[in-house]
Coordinates of C-alpha atoms and ligand atoms in Angstrom, one line a residue:
X279 CA 102.4 111.3 123.1
X280 CA 102.6 108.8 120.3
X281 CA 102.3 109.2 116.5
X282 CA 100.2 106.9 114.4
X283 CA 101.7 106.2 111.0
X284 CA 99.4 104.7 108.3
X285 CA 101.2 102.9 105.5
X286 CA 104.2 102.6 107.7
X287 CA 105.4 99.4 105.9
X288 CA 105.5 101.2 102.6
X289 CA 108.4 103.0 100.9
X290 CA 108.0 106.5 102.4
X291 CA 106.1 105.5 105.5
X292 CA 108.9 103.1 106.6
X293 CA 111.5 105.9 106.4
X294 CA 109.2 107.9 108.7
X295 CA 109.1 105.0 111.2
X296 CA 112.9 104.9 111.5
X297 CA 113.1 108.7 111.7
X298 CA 110.6 108.9 114.6
X299 CA 112.2 105.9 116.4
X300 CA 115.6 107.4 116.0
X301 CA 114.3 110.5 117.6
X302 CA 112.9 108.6 120.5
X303 CA 109.2 109.0 119.7
X304 CA 106.6 106.4 120.5
X305 CA 104.8 105.2 117.4
X306 CA 102.2 102.7 116.1
X307 CA 101.7 101.6 112.4
X308 CA 98.6 100.6 110.6
X309 CA 99.3 98.9 107.3
X310 CA 97.3 96.3 105.3
X311 CA 100.5 95.0 103.7
X312 CA 99.0 95.2 100.2
X313 CA 102.2 96.7 98.9
X314 CA 104.2 97.3 102.2
X315 CA 106.7 94.9 103.6
X316 CA 106.6 93.9 107.3
X317 CA 110.2 92.6 107.4
X318 CA 111.8 96.0 107.2
X319 CA 110.0 97.2 110.4
X320 CA 111.5 96.7 113.9
X321 CA 109.2 95.5 116.7
X322 CA 109.1 99.1 118.2
X323 CA 107.1 100.1 115.1
X324 CA 104.1 98.4 116.8
X325 CA 102.7 97.2 113.5
X326 CA 98.9 96.5 113.3
X327 CA 97.9 94.7 110.2
X328 CA 94.7 96.2 109.0
X329 CA 93.0 98.8 106.8
X330 CA 92.6 102.5 107.4
X331 CA 89.0 102.1 106.1
X332 CA 88.2 99.9 109.1
X333 CA 86.4 102.1 111.6
X334 CA 86.4 99.8 114.5
X335 CA 90.1 98.9 114.1
X336 CA 90.9 102.6 114.0
X337 CA 89.0 103.2 117.3
X338 CA 90.8 100.3 118.9
X339 CA 94.3 101.5 117.8
X340 CA 93.6 105.1 118.6
X341 CA 92.5 104.3 122.1
X342 CA 95.4 101.9 122.8
X343 CA 97.7 104.8 123.6
X344 CA 97.7 108.6 123.6
X345 CA 98.3 109.9 120.1
X346 CA 98.8 113.5 119.2
X347 CA 99.3 113.1 115.5
X348 CA 98.4 110.9 112.5
X349 CA 100.8 110.8 109.6
X350 CA 98.8 109.3 106.7
X351 CA 100.9 107.6 104.0
X352 CA 98.6 104.6 103.1
X353 CA 97.2 104.8 99.6
X354 CA 97.5 103.8 96.0
X355 CA 100.0 105.6 93.9
X356 CA 100.2 104.3 90.3
X357 CA 98.8 107.0 88.0
X358 CA 97.9 104.7 85.0
X359 CA 96.1 102.3 87.4
X360 CA 94.0 105.2 88.6
X361 CA 92.9 105.9 85.1
X362 CA 91.9 102.3 84.6
X363 CA 90.3 102.0 88.0
X364 CA 89.1 105.5 89.2
X365 CA 86.5 104.2 91.7
X366 CA 89.1 101.9 93.3
X367 CA 91.4 104.9 93.7
X368 CA 88.6 107.1 95.1
X369 CA 87.8 104.4 97.6
X370 CA 91.3 103.8 98.7
X371 CA 92.7 107.3 98.7
X372 CA 89.6 109.5 99.3
X373 CA 86.9 107.5 101.1
X374 CA 89.3 105.7 103.4
X375 CA 91.1 109.0 104.2
X376 CA 87.7 110.4 105.2
X377 CA 87.2 107.4 107.5
X378 CA 90.7 108.0 109.0
X379 CA 90.1 111.7 109.4
X380 CA 86.7 111.1 111.1
X381 CA 88.4 108.7 113.5
X382 CA 91.1 111.2 114.4
X383 CA 88.4 113.8 115.1
X384 CA 86.3 111.4 117.1
X385 CA 89.3 110.3 119.2
X386 CA 90.6 113.8 119.8
X387 CA 93.9 113.5 117.8
X388 CA 94.7 117.1 117.0
X389 CA 97.4 116.9 114.2
X390 CA 97.2 115.3 110.8
X391 CA 100.0 115.1 108.2
X392 CA 99.0 114.0 104.8
X393 CA 100.9 112.6 101.8
X394 CA 99.7 114.7 98.9
X395 CA 101.3 115.0 95.5
X396 CA 102.5 117.3 92.8
X397 CA 99.9 115.5 90.7
X398 CA 97.2 117.8 92.2
X399 CA 98.6 120.5 89.8
X400 CA 98.1 118.6 86.6
X401 CA 99.9 120.5 83.9
X402 CA 100.8 123.8 85.5
X403 CA 101.2 126.8 83.3
X404 CA 104.2 128.3 85.1
X405 CA 107.3 126.7 86.5
X406 CA 108.5 126.3 89.2
X407 CA 105.0 125.6 90.5
X408 CA 104.0 127.3 93.7
X409 CA 101.3 126.2 96.1
X410 CA 99.1 129.0 94.8
X411 CA 99.0 127.5 91.3
X412 CA 95.6 126.2 90.2
X413 CA 95.0 122.6 91.3
X414 CA 93.7 120.9 88.1
X415 CA 94.7 117.3 88.3
X416 CA 94.7 115.3 85.1
X417 CA 94.4 111.8 86.7
X418 CA 92.0 110.2 89.1
X419 CA 95.1 109.7 91.3
X420 CA 95.7 113.5 91.5
X421 CA 92.0 114.1 92.1
X422 CA 91.7 111.5 94.8
X423 CA 94.5 113.3 96.7
X424 CA 93.1 116.8 96.1
X425 CA 89.7 115.8 97.4
X426 CA 91.4 114.6 100.6
X427 CA 93.1 118.0 100.9
X428 CA 89.7 119.6 100.7
X429 CA 88.3 117.4 103.4
X430 CA 91.2 118.3 105.6
X431 CA 90.7 122.0 104.9
X432 CA 87.0 121.8 105.8
X433 CA 87.6 119.6 108.8
X434 CA 90.2 122.0 110.1
X435 CA 87.6 124.8 110.0
X436 CA 84.8 122.7 111.5
X437 CA 86.6 120.5 114.1
X438 CA 89.9 122.3 114.8
X439 CA 91.9 119.5 113.3
X440 CA 95.4 121.0 112.4
X441 CA 96.9 119.6 109.2
X442 CA 99.8 119.8 106.8
X443 CA 99.3 118.4 103.3
X444 CA 102.7 117.8 101.8
X445 CA 102.8 117.8 98.0
X446 CA 105.5 115.4 97.0
X447 CA 107.5 115.8 93.8
X448 CA 109.6 112.8 92.6
X449 CA 110.6 110.9 95.7
X450 CA 113.6 108.6 95.3
X451 CA 116.6 107.2 97.2
X452 CA 116.8 105.2 100.4
X453 CA 117.7 105.2 104.0
X454 CA 121.5 105.9 104.3
X455 CA 121.8 103.2 106.9
X456 CA 120.3 100.6 104.5
X457 CA 117.3 99.8 106.8
X458 CA 114.6 100.4 104.2
X459 CA 114.0 101.6 100.6
X460 CA 111.6 101.2 97.8
X461 CA 110.6 97.6 98.0
X462 CA 107.4 97.3 95.9
X463 CA 108.1 94.7 93.1
X464 CA 105.8 96.5 90.6
X465 CA 107.3 99.9 91.1
X466 CA 107.2 102.1 87.9
X467 CA 109.3 105.0 89.0
X468 CA 112.3 106.0 86.9
X469 CA 115.2 105.6 89.3
X470 CA 113.9 102.3 90.6
X471 CA 113.4 100.9 87.1
X472 CA 116.9 102.1 86.1
X473 CA 118.5 100.4 89.1
X474 CA 116.6 97.2 88.4
X475 CA 117.8 97.3 84.8
X476 CA 121.4 97.9 86.0
X477 CA 121.2 94.8 88.2
X478 CA 119.8 92.6 85.5
X479 CA 116.3 92.3 86.9
X480 CA 115.0 93.8 83.7
X481 CA 116.4 93.1 80.3
X482 CA 116.0 96.7 79.3
X483 CA 114.2 99.9 80.1
X484 CA 112.2 102.4 78.1
X485 CA 112.5 106.2 77.7
X486 CA 108.9 107.4 77.4
X487 CA 109.3 110.2 74.8
X488 CA 112.3 112.0 73.5
X489 CA 110.4 114.7 71.6
X490 CA 109.4 117.0 74.5
X491 CA 110.2 120.7 74.4
X492 CA 113.1 120.4 76.8
X493 CA 116.9 120.7 76.3
X494 CA 117.5 117.0 75.6
X495 CA 113.9 116.1 74.6
X496 CA 113.1 114.0 77.7
X497 CA 110.9 115.0 80.6
X498 CA 112.3 117.0 83.6
X499 CA 111.4 116.2 87.2
X500 CA 112.3 117.5 90.6
X501 CA 113.8 114.4 92.3
X502 CA 113.9 114.6 96.1
X503 CA 115.8 112.3 98.5
X504 CA 113.3 110.4 100.6
X505 CA 115.3 111.3 103.8
X506 CA 114.8 115.0 103.0
X507 CA 111.1 114.4 102.4
X508 CA 110.9 112.7 105.8
X509 CA 112.7 115.7 107.3
X510 CA 109.8 117.9 106.0
X511 CA 107.3 115.6 107.7
X512 CA 109.2 115.9 111.0
X513 CA 109.4 119.6 110.7
X514 CA 105.6 119.7 109.9
X515 CA 105.0 117.6 113.0
X516 CA 106.9 120.0 115.2
X517 CA 105.2 122.9 113.6
X518 CA 101.7 121.6 114.1
X519 CA 102.5 120.5 117.7
X520 CA 103.5 124.1 118.4
X521 CA 100.2 125.3 117.1
X522 CA 101.2 126.2 113.5
X523 CA 98.6 127.1 111.0
X524 CA 97.3 124.4 108.7
X525 CA 98.4 124.4 105.1
X526 CA 99.7 122.8 102.0
X527 CA 103.5 122.6 101.3
X528 CA 105.4 121.6 98.2
X529 CA 108.3 119.2 98.8
X530 CA 110.9 119.4 96.1
X531 CA 114.3 121.1 95.6
X532 CA 113.3 123.6 93.0
X533 CA 115.6 122.2 90.3
X534 CA 115.0 119.4 87.7
X535 CA 116.8 116.6 86.0
X536 CA 115.9 115.0 82.7
X537 CA 115.2 111.3 82.1
X538 CA 118.6 111.1 80.3
X539 CA 120.4 112.8 83.1
X540 CA 119.0 110.3 85.6
X541 CA 119.9 107.4 83.4
X542 CA 123.5 108.7 83.1
X543 CA 123.7 109.1 86.9
X544 CA 122.6 105.4 87.4
X545 CA 125.2 104.3 84.8
X546 CA 127.8 106.3 86.7
X547 CA 126.8 104.8 90.1
X548 CA 126.9 101.2 88.6
X549 CA 129.9 101.8 86.3
X550 CA 127.9 100.2 83.5
X551 CA 125.8 101.1 80.5
X552 CA 122.1 100.5 80.7
X553 CA 120.1 98.8 77.9
X554 CA 117.7 101.6 77.0
X555 CA 115.2 101.8 74.2
X556 CA 113.0 104.6 73.0
X557 CA 109.3 104.3 73.6
X558 CA 106.3 106.6 72.9
X559 CA 105.3 109.3 75.4
X560 CA 103.4 108.0 78.4
X561 CA 99.9 109.4 78.6
X562 CA 99.5 112.3 81.0
X563 CA 103.3 113.0 81.5
X564 CA 103.8 116.8 81.6
X565 CA 107.2 117.9 80.1
X566 CA 108.5 119.7 83.2
X567 CA 107.5 119.7 86.8
X568 CA 109.7 121.5 89.3
X569 CA 108.7 122.7 92.8
X570 CA 108.9 126.1 94.3
X571 CA 109.5 125.0 97.8
X572 CA 110.1 128.3 99.6
X573 CA 107.0 127.9 101.8
X574 CA 108.2 124.7 103.4
X575 CA 111.6 126.4 104.2
X576 CA 110.1 129.6 105.6
X577 CA 107.1 128.3 107.4
X578 CA 108.2 124.8 108.5
X579 CA 111.9 125.6 108.8
X580 CA 112.7 122.8 106.4
X581 CA 116.4 122.5 105.6
X582 CA 117.1 119.7 103.1
X583 CA 120.7 118.5 102.9
X584 CA 120.7 115.8 100.2
X585 CA 120.0 117.7 97.0
X586 CA 122.4 115.6 95.0
X587 CA 121.3 113.3 92.2
X588 CA 124.4 111.0 92.6
X589 CA 123.6 110.6 96.3
X590 CA 120.0 109.9 95.6
X591 CA 120.8 107.3 92.9
X592 CA 123.6 105.6 94.8
X593 CA 121.4 105.1 97.9
X594 CA 118.6 103.7 95.7
X595 CA 121.0 101.3 94.1
X596 CA 122.4 100.1 97.4
X597 CA 118.9 99.3 98.6
X598 CA 118.0 97.5 95.3
X599 CA 121.1 95.3 95.8
X600 CA 120.1 94.6 99.3
X601 CA 116.6 93.7 98.2
X602 CA 117.9 91.4 95.6
X603 CA 120.0 89.5 98.2
X604 CA 117.0 89.4 100.6
X605 CA 114.7 88.0 97.9
X606 CA 117.3 85.5 96.8
X607 CA 117.4 84.1 100.3
X608 CA 113.6 83.6 100.0
Ligands
UDP833 N1 110.1 107.3 82.8 C1 110.8 106.7 81.7 N2 110.9 105.3 81.8 C2 110.5 104.6 82.9 C3 109.9 105.3 84.0 C4 109.7 106.6 83.9 O1 111.1 107.3 80.7 O2 110.7 103.4 82.9 C5 110.0 108.8 82.7 C6 108.5 109.2 82.8 O3 107.9 109.3 81.5 C7 108.6 110.6 83.4 C8 109.9 110.5 84.3 O4 110.6 109.3 83.9 O5 108.9 111.6 82.4 C9 109.5 110.3 85.8 O6 108.5 109.2 85.9 P1 108.2 108.5 87.2 O7 107.2 107.4 86.9 O8 109.4 108.2 88.0 O9 107.4 109.7 88.1 P2 106.2 110.7 87.7 O10 106.9 112.0 87.3 O11 105.4 110.1 86.6 O12 105.5 110.8 89.0

């Protein structure tokens, strides 16, 4: 049985590719390479360049071997872009997910794992946030993912599709063996931006708001190592294969770090001070988001092993250095 990975040339998807290949699974990847990078993938990834919104391509790929699961990473992820272009985000994240889901049902693929996000919660009232908290997204990005969760829920009831929607908190870090990492040039995420600043690819970086109601005034997030996140996907895959009940699962560690703590960790990893300036709050940034991730542990059997900010940051930095060398070679 093979696993179809959409967005497998992207940051998180490419880590899934290596995890499944390391475990001896057969896979195929669909990626339109809009932000993904083909050169990180080995030939065994069976990359098909194309779009998850392309019905006939999906049928062709899905009948090319026997799949028992789809892991759906492909999508757009920049929150401010989703505010500027909501219809673009609903097309890419919601409409195309519907096309993919319909193709999975049509082709008899029983298991579906979906990259969802903590952004479905919006600005939760209580912390840590449980899966039971009201889903009230404050960005089209969050809404586009929540609508996909709803389509999965309803398709599970109607068509027997089994699914796990994993709600990611702040994913960071890179493959320990240096095979892949966050490669998108326009990435806006804090740890990536800080590593790029450390390596001189940016003159300076900004802290978006120092007047939040938090101990040091900067926002707090639950940073999770990408390899632990991938572990949750693998556990979800086994769980669904064994007939586990569909559901949504938070993926975070249940503890938070502030922007200043992250910057300090990057300075420590690079033994160098960062050029940092203060900037206004970024629209839509909640002060604190931390996961309650007991459900993933108890139901999926998830056992994260890399809850260590220094480890997360140093793996991100090693990948950023590798990327710099790769890009310098042209
Ligand atoms: N942040 C920052 N400077 C940056 C990028 C991010 O101060 O250059 C802050 C951002 O305001 C938020 C936190 O870092 O409070 C994490 O932001 P990121 O974009 O990494 O993830 P998000 O939590 O928005 O998904």
